[in-house]
Amino acid sequence: MSDPNPIRSEIEQILLSHPRTRFAKVLRGMKDRLDDHQMSQKAHTEGQPIRADGIAAVRRIVSLTLKDELVTAPSQAEEQSNLYRELLNYPRSPELQQHIVTRLTQLQAIGPNVRMTPLGESRLGANDQPNAARQQPKCEKCDIEHAGECY
């Protein structure tokens, strides 16, 4: 039996395999059935403090994205685009690549600050030190910086 939503499954797999952002950490908490307060406490214990209402906002973006829905407010378009931009940092199927580009283009129509480039290094809390910066040239085929082959 085939997966009823292969895009959703691939997004989840990428985020859970690369837990460097709030999106990935909140998805992990959702999978573990943690509430916002529990996720906030866990983040604080790990030296990456975030309030429960911040977790709730990230949970909403993750949930909308996994349901293949877009935000409607310009103020939230950039945040949702950051989840899609994070996916550009990792190898992905041609179908997911096309889905990401389509969604980012749609989000640009909602919010003017949406970018099409991979999400840079994320600092998750005051005590979190940045990783070494990735230096990848723009792809000659699609003019986007990304890991792996262009689809």
Short mmCIF file of C-alpha atoms in Angstrom, two decimals:
data_model
loop_
_atom_site.label_atom_id
_atom_site.label_comp_id
_atom_site.label_asym_id
_atom_site.label_seq_id
_atom_site.Cartn_x
_atom_site.Cartn_y
_atom_site.Cartn_z
CA MET A 1 0.00 0.00 0.00
CA SER A 2 1.43 3.36 -0.97
CA ASP A 3 1.79 6.31 1.37
CA PRO A 4 -1.33 8.52 1.10
CA ASN A 5 0.77 11.67 1.56
CA PRO A 6 4.39 11.11 0.49
CA ILE A 7 5.24 14.84 0.69
CA ARG A 8 4.16 14.99 4.35
CA SER A 9 6.13 11.83 5.13
CA GLU A 10 9.27 13.18 3.48
CA ILE A 11 8.98 16.52 5.30
CA GLU A 12 8.62 14.70 8.63
CA GLN A 13 11.55 12.40 7.86
CA ILE A 14 13.85 15.29 6.95
CA LEU A 15 12.94 17.36 10.01
CA LEU A 16 13.21 14.44 12.43
CA SER A 17 16.58 13.43 10.94
CA HIS A 18 17.97 16.98 11.26
CA PRO A 19 16.74 18.47 14.56
CA ARG A 20 18.55 21.81 14.38
CA THR A 21 15.50 24.10 14.22
CA ARG A 22 12.45 24.78 16.37
CA PHE A 23 10.33 23.20 13.63
CA ALA A 24 12.14 19.87 14.03
CA LYS A 25 12.18 20.04 17.81
CA VAL A 26 8.47 20.87 18.01
CA LEU A 27 7.64 18.08 15.53
CA ARG A 28 9.61 15.68 17.74
CA GLY A 29 7.62 16.91 20.75
CA MET A 30 4.36 16.46 18.83
CA LYS A 31 5.37 12.88 17.96
CA ASP A 32 6.18 12.31 21.65
CA ARG A 33 2.74 13.75 22.56
CA LEU A 34 4.20 16.59 24.62
CA ASP A 35 2.13 19.70 25.22
CA ASP A 36 3.50 23.21 24.69
CA HIS A 37 4.44 23.65 28.35
CA GLN A 38 6.33 20.33 28.40
CA MET A 39 8.21 21.24 25.21
CA SER A 40 9.06 24.63 26.71
CA GLN A 41 10.43 22.99 29.85
CA LYS A 42 12.48 20.54 27.77
CA ALA A 43 13.93 23.36 25.66
CA HIS A 44 14.84 25.31 28.80
CA THR A 45 16.59 22.23 30.25
CA GLU A 46 18.56 21.91 27.00
CA GLY A 47 19.71 25.54 27.22
CA GLN A 48 17.44 26.71 24.40
CA PRO A 49 14.68 28.56 26.26
CA ILE A 50 11.39 29.36 24.56
CA ARG A 51 8.06 30.18 26.14
CA ALA A 52 5.05 27.90 25.74
CA ASP A 53 3.28 30.50 23.58
CA GLY A 54 6.29 30.47 21.26
CA ILE A 55 6.02 26.68 21.05
CA ALA A 56 2.31 27.06 20.22
CA ALA A 57 3.13 29.38 17.32
CA VAL A 58 5.72 26.95 15.93
CA ARG A 59 3.32 24.02 16.43
CA ARG A 60 0.72 25.88 14.35
CA ILE A 61 3.20 26.43 11.49
CA VAL A 62 4.32 22.78 11.58
CA SER A 63 0.72 21.53 11.65
CA LEU A 64 -0.38 23.76 8.77
CA THR A 65 2.62 22.72 6.70
CA LEU A 66 2.04 19.01 7.31
CA LYS A 67 -1.63 19.46 6.35
CA ASP A 68 -0.41 21.19 3.15
CA GLU A 69 -2.05 24.48 4.13
CA LEU A 70 -0.65 27.99 3.96
CA VAL A 71 -0.85 30.78 6.49
CA THR A 72 -3.01 33.71 5.45
CA ALA A 73 -1.34 36.57 7.32
CA PRO A 74 1.67 38.36 5.82
CA SER A 75 3.24 38.42 9.30
CA GLN A 76 3.26 34.59 9.36
CA ALA A 77 4.33 33.96 5.76
CA GLU A 78 8.01 34.44 6.52
CA GLU A 79 7.83 32.03 9.46
CA GLN A 80 6.20 29.28 7.40
CA SER A 81 8.65 29.92 4.58
CA ASN A 82 11.47 29.26 7.04
CA LEU A 83 10.23 25.70 7.48
CA TYR A 84 10.23 25.15 3.72
CA ARG A 85 13.63 26.88 3.43
CA GLU A 86 15.04 24.53 6.09
CA LEU A 87 14.11 21.58 3.87
CA LEU A 88 16.28 23.06 1.09
CA ASN A 89 19.35 22.28 3.21
CA TYR A 90 18.95 18.51 2.72
CA PRO A 91 18.65 15.99 -0.11
CA ARG A 92 15.01 15.56 -1.17
CA SER A 93 12.90 14.04 -3.89
CA PRO A 94 12.13 15.94 -7.10
CA GLU A 95 8.49 16.02 -6.00
CA LEU A 96 9.34 17.66 -2.69
CA GLN A 97 11.68 20.12 -4.45
CA GLN A 98 8.84 21.20 -6.73
CA HIS A 99 6.42 21.39 -3.78
CA ILE A 100 8.84 23.62 -1.83
CA VAL A 101 9.39 26.00 -4.76
CA THR A 102 5.63 26.20 -5.36
CA ARG A 103 4.87 26.88 -1.70
CA LEU A 104 7.63 29.49 -1.37
CA THR A 105 6.31 31.26 -4.46
CA GLN A 106 2.80 31.25 -2.99
CA LEU A 107 4.12 32.54 0.34
CA GLN A 108 5.95 35.37 -1.46
CA ALA A 109 2.55 36.53 -2.71
CA ILE A 110 1.33 36.65 0.92
CA GLY A 111 4.41 38.15 2.56
CA PRO A 112 7.01 40.34 0.85
CA ASN A 113 9.91 39.17 3.06
CA VAL A 114 9.79 35.53 1.95
CA ARG A 115 13.08 34.33 0.45
CA MET A 116 13.74 31.33 -1.80
CA THR A 117 17.18 30.46 -0.41
CA PRO A 118 17.97 27.71 2.11
CA LEU A 119 17.57 28.69 5.74
CA GLY A 120 20.90 29.69 7.23
CA GLU A 121 22.32 28.63 10.54
CA SER A 122 19.78 28.74 13.34
CA ARG A 123 20.48 29.88 16.86
CA LEU A 124 17.92 28.24 19.08
CA GLY A 125 18.67 29.99 22.33
CA ALA A 126 20.98 32.41 24.05
CA ASN A 127 23.42 29.63 24.99
CA ASP A 128 23.34 27.86 21.64
CA GLN A 129 26.51 28.35 19.65
CA PRO A 130 26.25 28.52 15.85
CA ASN A 131 27.61 25.64 13.78
CA ALA A 132 30.26 26.23 11.16
CA ALA A 133 28.67 28.08 8.28
CA ARG A 134 27.90 26.07 5.17
CA GLN A 135 29.46 27.47 2.04
CA GLN A 136 27.64 26.10 -0.99
CA PRO A 137 27.63 27.78 -4.38
CA LYS A 138 24.33 28.50 -6.11
CA CYS A 139 23.16 25.70 -8.37
CA GLU A 140 23.74 26.49 -12.04
CA LYS A 141 20.42 24.84 -12.97
CA CYS A 142 18.00 26.51 -10.53
CA ASP A 143 20.03 29.41 -9.07
CA ILE A 144 19.28 28.24 -5.49
CA GLU A 145 21.85 27.16 -2.90
CA HIS A 146 21.08 23.56 -1.90
CA ALA A 147 22.67 20.30 -0.89
CA GLY A 148 22.72 17.38 -3.30
CA GLU A 149 21.77 17.17 -6.93
CA CYS A 150 19.31 19.53 -8.55
CA TYR A 151 16.05 17.99 -9.61
#
